[in-house]
Short mmCIF file of C-alpha atoms in Angstrom, two decimals:
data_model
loop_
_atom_site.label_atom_id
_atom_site.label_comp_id
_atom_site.label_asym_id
_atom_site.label_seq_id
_atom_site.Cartn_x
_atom_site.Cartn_y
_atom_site.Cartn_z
CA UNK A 142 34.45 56.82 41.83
CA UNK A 143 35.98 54.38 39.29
CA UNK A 144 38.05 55.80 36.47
CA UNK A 145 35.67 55.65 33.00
CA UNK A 146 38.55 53.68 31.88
CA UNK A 147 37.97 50.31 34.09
CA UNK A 148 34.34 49.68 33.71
CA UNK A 149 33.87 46.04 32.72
CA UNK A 150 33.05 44.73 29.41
CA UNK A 151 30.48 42.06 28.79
CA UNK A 152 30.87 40.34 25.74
CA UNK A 153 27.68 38.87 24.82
CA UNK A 154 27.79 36.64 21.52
CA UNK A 155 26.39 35.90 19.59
CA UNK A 156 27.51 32.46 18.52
CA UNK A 157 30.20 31.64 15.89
CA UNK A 158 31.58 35.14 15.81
CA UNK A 159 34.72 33.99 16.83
CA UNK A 160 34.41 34.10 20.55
CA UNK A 161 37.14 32.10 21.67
CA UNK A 162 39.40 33.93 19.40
CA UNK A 163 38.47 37.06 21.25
CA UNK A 164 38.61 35.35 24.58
CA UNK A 165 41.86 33.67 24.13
CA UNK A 166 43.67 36.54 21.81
CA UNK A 167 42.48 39.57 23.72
CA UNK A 168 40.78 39.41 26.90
CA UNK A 169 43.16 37.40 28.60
CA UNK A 170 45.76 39.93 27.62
CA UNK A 171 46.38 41.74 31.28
CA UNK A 172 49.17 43.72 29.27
CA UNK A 173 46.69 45.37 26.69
CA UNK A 174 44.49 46.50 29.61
CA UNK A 175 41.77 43.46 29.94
CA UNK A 176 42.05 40.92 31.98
CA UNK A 177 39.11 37.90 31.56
CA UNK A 178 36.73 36.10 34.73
CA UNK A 179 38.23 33.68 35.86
CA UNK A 180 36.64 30.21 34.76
CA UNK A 181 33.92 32.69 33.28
CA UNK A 182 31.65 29.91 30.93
CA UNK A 183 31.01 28.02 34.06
CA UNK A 184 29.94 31.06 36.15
CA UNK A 185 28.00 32.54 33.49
CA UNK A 186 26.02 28.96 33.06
CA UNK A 187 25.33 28.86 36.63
CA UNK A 188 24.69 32.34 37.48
CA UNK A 189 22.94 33.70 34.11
CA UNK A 190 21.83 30.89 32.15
CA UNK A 191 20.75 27.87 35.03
CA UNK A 192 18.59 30.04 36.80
CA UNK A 193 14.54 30.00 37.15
CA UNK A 194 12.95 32.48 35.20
CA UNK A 195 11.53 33.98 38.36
CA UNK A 196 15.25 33.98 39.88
CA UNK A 197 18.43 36.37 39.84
CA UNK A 198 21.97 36.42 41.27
CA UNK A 199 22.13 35.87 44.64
CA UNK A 200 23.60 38.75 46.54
CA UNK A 201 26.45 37.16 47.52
CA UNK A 202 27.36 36.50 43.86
CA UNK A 203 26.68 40.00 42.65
CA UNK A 204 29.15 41.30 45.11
CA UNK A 205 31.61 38.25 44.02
CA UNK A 206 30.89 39.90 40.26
CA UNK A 207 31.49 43.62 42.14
CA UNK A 208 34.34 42.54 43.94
CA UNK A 209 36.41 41.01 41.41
CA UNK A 210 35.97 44.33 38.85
CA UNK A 211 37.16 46.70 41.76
CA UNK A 212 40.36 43.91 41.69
CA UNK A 213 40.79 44.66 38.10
CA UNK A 214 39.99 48.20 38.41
CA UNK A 215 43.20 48.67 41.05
CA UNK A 216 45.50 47.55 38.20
CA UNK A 217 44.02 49.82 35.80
CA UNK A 218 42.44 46.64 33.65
CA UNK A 219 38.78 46.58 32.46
CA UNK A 220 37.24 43.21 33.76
CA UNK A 221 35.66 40.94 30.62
CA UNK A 222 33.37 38.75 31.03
CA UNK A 223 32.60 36.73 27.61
CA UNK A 224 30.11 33.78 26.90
CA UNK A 225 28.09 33.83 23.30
CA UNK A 226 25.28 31.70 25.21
CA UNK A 227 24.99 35.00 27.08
CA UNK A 228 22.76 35.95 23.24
CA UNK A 229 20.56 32.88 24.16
CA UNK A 230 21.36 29.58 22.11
CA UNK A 231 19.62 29.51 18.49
CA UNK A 232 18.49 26.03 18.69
CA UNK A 233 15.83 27.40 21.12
CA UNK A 234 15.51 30.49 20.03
CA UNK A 235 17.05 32.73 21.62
CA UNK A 236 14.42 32.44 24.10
CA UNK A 237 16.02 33.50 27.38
CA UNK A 238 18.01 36.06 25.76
CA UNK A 239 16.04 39.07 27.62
CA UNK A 240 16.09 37.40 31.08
CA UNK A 241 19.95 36.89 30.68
CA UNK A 242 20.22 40.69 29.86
CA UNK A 243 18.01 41.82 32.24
CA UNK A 244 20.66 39.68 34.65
CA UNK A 245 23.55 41.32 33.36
CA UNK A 246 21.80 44.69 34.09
CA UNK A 247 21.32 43.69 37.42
CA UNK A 248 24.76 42.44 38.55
CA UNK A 249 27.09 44.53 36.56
CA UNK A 250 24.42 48.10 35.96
CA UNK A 251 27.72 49.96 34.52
CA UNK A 252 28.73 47.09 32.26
CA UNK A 253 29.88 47.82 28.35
CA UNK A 254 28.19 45.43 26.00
CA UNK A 255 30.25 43.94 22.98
CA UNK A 256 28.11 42.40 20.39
CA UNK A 257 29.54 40.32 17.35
CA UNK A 258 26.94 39.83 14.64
CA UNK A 259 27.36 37.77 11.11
CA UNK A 260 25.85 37.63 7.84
CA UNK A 261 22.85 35.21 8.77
CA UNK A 262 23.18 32.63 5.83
CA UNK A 263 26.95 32.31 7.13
CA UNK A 264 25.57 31.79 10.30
CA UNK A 265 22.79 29.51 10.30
CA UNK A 266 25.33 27.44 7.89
CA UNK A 267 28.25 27.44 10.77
CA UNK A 268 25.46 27.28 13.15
CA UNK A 269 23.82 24.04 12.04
CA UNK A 270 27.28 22.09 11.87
CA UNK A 271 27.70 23.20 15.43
CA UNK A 272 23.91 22.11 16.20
CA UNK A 273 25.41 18.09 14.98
CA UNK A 274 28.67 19.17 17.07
CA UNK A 275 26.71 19.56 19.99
CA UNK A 276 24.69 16.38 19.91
CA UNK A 277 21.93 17.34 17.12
CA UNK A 278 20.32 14.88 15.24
CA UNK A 279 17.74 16.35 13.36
CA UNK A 280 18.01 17.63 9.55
CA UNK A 281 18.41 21.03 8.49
CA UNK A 282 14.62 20.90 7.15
CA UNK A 283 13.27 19.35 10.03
CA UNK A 284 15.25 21.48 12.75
CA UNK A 285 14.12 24.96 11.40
CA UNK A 286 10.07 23.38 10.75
CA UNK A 287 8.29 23.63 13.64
CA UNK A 288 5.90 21.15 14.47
CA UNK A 289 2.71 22.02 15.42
CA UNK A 290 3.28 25.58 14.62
CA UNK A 291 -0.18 26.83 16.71
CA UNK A 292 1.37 25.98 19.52
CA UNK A 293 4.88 27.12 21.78
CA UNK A 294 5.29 24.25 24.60
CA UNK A 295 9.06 24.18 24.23
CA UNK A 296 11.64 26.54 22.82
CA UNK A 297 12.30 25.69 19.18
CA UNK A 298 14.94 26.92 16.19
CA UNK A 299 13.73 30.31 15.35
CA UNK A 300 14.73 32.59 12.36
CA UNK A 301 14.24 35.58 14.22
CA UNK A 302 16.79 35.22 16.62
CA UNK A 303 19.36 35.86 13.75
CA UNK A 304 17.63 39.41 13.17
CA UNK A 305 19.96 40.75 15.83
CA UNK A 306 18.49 44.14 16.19
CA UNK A 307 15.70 43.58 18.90
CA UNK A 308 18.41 42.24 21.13
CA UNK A 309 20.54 44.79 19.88
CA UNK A 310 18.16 46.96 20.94
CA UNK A 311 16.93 45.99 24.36
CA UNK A 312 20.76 46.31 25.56
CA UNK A 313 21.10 49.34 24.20
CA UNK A 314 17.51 50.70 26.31
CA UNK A 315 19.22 49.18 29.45
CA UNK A 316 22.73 50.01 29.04
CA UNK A 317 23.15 53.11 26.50
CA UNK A 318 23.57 53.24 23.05
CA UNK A 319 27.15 54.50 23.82
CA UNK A 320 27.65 51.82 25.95
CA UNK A 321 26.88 49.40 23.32
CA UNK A 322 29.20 48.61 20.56
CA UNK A 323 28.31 46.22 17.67
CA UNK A 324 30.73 45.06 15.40
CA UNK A 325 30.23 42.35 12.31
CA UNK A 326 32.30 38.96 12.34
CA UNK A 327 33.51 39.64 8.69
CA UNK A 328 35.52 42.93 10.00
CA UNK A 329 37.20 40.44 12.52
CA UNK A 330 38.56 38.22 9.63
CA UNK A 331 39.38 40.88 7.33
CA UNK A 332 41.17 43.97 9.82
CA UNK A 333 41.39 42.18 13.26
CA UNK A 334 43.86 44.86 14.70
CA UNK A 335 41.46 47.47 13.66
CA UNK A 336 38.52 45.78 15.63
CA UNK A 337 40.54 45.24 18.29
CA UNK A 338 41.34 48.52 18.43
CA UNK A 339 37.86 49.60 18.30
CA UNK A 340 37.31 47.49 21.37
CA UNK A 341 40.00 48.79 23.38
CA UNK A 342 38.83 52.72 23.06
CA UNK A 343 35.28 51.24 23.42
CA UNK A 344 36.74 50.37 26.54
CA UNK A 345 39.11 52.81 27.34
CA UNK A 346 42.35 51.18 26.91
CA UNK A 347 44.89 52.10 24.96
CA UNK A 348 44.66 50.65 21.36
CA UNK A 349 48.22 52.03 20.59
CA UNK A 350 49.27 48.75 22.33
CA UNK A 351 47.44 46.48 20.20
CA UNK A 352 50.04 44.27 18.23
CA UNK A 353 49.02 44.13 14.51
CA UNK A 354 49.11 40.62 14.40
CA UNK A 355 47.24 40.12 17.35
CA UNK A 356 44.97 37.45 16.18
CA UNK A 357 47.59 35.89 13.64
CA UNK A 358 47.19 32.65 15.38
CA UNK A 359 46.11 29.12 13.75
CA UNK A 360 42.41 28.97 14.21
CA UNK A 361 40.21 26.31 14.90
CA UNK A 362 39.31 24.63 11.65
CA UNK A 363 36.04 22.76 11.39
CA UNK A 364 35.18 19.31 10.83
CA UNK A 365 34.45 18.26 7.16
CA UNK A 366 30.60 18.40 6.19
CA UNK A 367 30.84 14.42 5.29
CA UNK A 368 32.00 14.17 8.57
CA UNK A 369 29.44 15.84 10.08
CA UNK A 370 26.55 14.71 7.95
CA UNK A 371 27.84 10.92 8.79
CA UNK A 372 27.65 11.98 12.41
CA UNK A 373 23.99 13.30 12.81
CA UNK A 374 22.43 9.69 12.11
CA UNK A 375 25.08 8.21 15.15
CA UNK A 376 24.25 11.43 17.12
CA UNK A 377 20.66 10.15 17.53
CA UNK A 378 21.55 6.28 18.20
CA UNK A 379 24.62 6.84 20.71
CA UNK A 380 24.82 9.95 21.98
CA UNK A 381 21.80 10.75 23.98
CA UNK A 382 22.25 14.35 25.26
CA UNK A 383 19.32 17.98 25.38
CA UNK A 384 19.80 17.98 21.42
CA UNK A 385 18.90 13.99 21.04
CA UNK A 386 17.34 12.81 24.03
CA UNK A 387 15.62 9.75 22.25
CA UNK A 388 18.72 8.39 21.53
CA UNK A 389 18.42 4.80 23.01
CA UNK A 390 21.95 5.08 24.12
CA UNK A 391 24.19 7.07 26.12
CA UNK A 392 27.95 6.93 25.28
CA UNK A 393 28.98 9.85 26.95
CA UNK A 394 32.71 9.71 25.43
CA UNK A 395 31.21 9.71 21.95
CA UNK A 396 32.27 12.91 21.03
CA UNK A 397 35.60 12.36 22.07
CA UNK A 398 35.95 9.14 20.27
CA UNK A 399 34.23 10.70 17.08
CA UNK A 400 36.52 13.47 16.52
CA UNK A 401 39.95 11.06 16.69
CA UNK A 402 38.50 9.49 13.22
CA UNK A 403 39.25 12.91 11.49
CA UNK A 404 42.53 11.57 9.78
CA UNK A 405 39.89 9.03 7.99
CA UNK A 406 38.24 12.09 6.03
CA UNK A 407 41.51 14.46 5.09
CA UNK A 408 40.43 13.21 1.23
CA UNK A 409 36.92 13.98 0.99
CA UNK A 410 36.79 17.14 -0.55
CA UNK A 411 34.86 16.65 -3.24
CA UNK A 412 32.03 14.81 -1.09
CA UNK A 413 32.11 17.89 1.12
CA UNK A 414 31.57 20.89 -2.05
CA UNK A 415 28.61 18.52 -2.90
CA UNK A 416 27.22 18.81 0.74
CA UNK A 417 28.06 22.59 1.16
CA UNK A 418 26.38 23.42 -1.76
CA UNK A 419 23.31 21.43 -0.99
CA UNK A 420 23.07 22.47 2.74
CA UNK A 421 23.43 26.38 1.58
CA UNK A 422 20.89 26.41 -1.25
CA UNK A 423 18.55 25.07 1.94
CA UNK A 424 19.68 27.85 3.78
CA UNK A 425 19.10 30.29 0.69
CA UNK A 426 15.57 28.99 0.09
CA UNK A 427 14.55 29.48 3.66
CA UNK A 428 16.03 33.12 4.45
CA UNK A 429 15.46 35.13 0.89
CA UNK A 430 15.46 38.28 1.99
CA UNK A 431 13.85 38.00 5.37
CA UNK A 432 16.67 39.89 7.12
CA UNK A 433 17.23 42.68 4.09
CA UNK A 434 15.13 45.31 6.19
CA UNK A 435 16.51 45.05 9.95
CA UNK A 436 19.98 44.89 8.01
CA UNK A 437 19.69 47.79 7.13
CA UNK A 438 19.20 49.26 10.63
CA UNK A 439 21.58 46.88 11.75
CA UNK A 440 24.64 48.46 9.33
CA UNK A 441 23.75 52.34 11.12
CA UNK A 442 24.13 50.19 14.75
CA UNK A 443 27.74 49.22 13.27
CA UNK A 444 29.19 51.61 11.16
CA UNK A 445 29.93 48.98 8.52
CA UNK A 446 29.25 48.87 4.88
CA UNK A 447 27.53 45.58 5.79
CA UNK A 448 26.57 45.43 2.21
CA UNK A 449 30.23 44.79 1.25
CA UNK A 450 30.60 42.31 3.70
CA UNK A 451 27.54 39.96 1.68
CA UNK A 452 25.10 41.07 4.18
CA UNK A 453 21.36 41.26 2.28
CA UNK A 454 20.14 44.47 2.36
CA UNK A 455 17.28 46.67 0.54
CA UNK A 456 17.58 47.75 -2.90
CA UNK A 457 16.81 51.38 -1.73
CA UNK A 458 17.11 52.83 1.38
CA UNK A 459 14.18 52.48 3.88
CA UNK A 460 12.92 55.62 5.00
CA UNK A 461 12.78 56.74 8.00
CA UNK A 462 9.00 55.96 9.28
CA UNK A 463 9.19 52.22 7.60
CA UNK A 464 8.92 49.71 10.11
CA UNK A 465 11.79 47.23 10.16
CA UNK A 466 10.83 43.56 9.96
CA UNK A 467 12.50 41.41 12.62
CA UNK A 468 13.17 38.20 10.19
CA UNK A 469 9.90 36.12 10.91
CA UNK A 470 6.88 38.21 8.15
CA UNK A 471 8.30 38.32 5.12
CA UNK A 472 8.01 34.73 3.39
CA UNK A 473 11.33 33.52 1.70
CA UNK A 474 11.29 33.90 -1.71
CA UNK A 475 10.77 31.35 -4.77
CA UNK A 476 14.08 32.01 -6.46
CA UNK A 477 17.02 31.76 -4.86
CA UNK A 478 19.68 34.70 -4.83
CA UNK A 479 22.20 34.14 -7.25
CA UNK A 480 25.46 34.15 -5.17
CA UNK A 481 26.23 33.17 -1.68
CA UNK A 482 29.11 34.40 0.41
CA UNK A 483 31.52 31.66 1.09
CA UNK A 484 30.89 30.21 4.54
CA UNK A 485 34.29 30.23 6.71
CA UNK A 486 35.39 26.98 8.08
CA UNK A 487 36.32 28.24 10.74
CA UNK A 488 33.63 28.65 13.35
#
């Protein structure tokens, strides 16, 4: 019988919560108790992500998964494996989200889930300059409009997938509520030793050992909005990839060659204020308070005051027999709230 203390973590998502902060700060840290899969966000593409939606693991690679925990498990280390596509990818939805977890519940059954969640408008904002990082040519209008709304032939953008608490909830059915834990982005920034902590009791491990600077390293800064917005119209003529596959032509180094004319924007801040504001009052028109009500279930799955942390909640407290909307029902409002949190640049 394994000691409660070695069980694995999976570390889910969802996107721009920091992930490779996490990965590269803490789970690779065999000397805080965690040691991370090795060459994990190629396995977890192939094994969780690439397969048919009538397909699973092959045996042979849940004993692989098996094997390698009982490795970690002999040095007294809890096993990690960490992907945010593992939450699905938002520029389809989320769609395979369920079939990924049902995956996870099949290969690892005794897994611990970490989930990282984020104040939506923050994230659809990091989000969408990721989308144009990633190959994305379409606007911010015209990638969260479905066309031909009547009809579903192809996974599309979809606002519910930033309601976190069905997925929230689906793990929690399959795994445990106590073998869940949930814990906002903005906490990361703010107190990372004390989330870090959290994980490592989560997990067993002793958080005594966590260092109080553990994440004080220099973190990935983003690419300037002008930047970005210059590369979304050269996205869909040169770099023809899932996101833009009408682009006429395929440069497959265009990325690479993009990102070496960063020196060329370092004075272009004023350009990129205009943009941010623009690009969130979008963001504000189209969420309102869509999210207000499965906040507010979402803050008892944390333990935060998510209200602090410029989450939208309700005025009053729900009670207990309201249904909570998932993100999609309630229509955006007219007015726009008036204050936004300040998006981080880093993603």
């Amino acid at each position: 019988m394994q000691e409660p203390g070695t069980r694995p973590l999976v570390h889910i998502g969802f996107h721009k919560t920091a992930s490779t902060l996490l990965q590269n700060a803490l789970f690779a840290r065999s000397d805080l108790g965690f040691e991370r899969l090795e060459n994990d966000r190629y396995h977890v593409q192939v094994d969780f992500v690439k397969q048919g939606p009538f397909d699973d693991l092959s045996p042979g690679r849940i004993q692989s998964y098996r094997r390698r925990n009982r490795e970690a498990q002999t040095r007294g280390n809890t096993l990690v494996v960490s992907h945010e596509r593992l939450s699905g990818y938002p520029a389809s939805g989320g769609y395979d989200a369920k079939l990924i977890a049902d995956r996870i519940k099949n290969c690892l059954p005794d897994a611990r889930i970490l989930i990282f969640v984020r104040e939506q408008r923050s994230m659809i904002f990091s989000y969408y300059l990721q989308y144009i990082s990633d190959g994305g040519s379409l606007s911010f209008r015209r990638l969260t409009t479905p066309l031909q709304w009547t009809l579903s032939r192809k996974p599309e953008f979809d606002f519910r997938s930033f309601a976190y608490v069905q997925c929230i909830e689906y793990y929690r059915r399959l795994f445990g509520a106590d073998n869940v834990l949930v814990l906002p982005y903005e906490a990361l920034r703010s107190d990372g030793c004390r989330v870090a902590r959290e994980i490592a009791q989560f997990c067993r491990q002793d958080s005594s050992l966590i260092p109080h600077d553990i994440f004080k390293v220099p973190a990935n800064e983003g690419m300037p909005i002008l930047m970005q917005a210059l590369r979304r119209p050269l996205n869909a003529l040169f770099n023809r990839n899932q996101l833009s596959p009408e682009a006429p032509i395929l440069f497959p180094w265009f990325d690479r060659y993009y990102r070496k004319l960063r020196p060329l924007f370092a004075f272009t801040g004023v350009f990129n204020g205009l943009l941010r504001r623009r690009l969130m009052g979008q963001i504000e028109r189209a969420v309102g308070e869509r999210y207000a009500e499965s906040n507010q279930q979402l803050q008892r799955m944390t333990g935060y005051d998510l209200r602090r942390l410029g989450y939208s909640l309700p005025s009053r407290v729900a009670s207990l027999g309201e249904p909570v909307n998932s993100g999609s029902a309630v229509p955006a409002p007219k007015h726009a709230r008036p204050t936004l949190p300040t998006p981080n640049r880093v993603a």
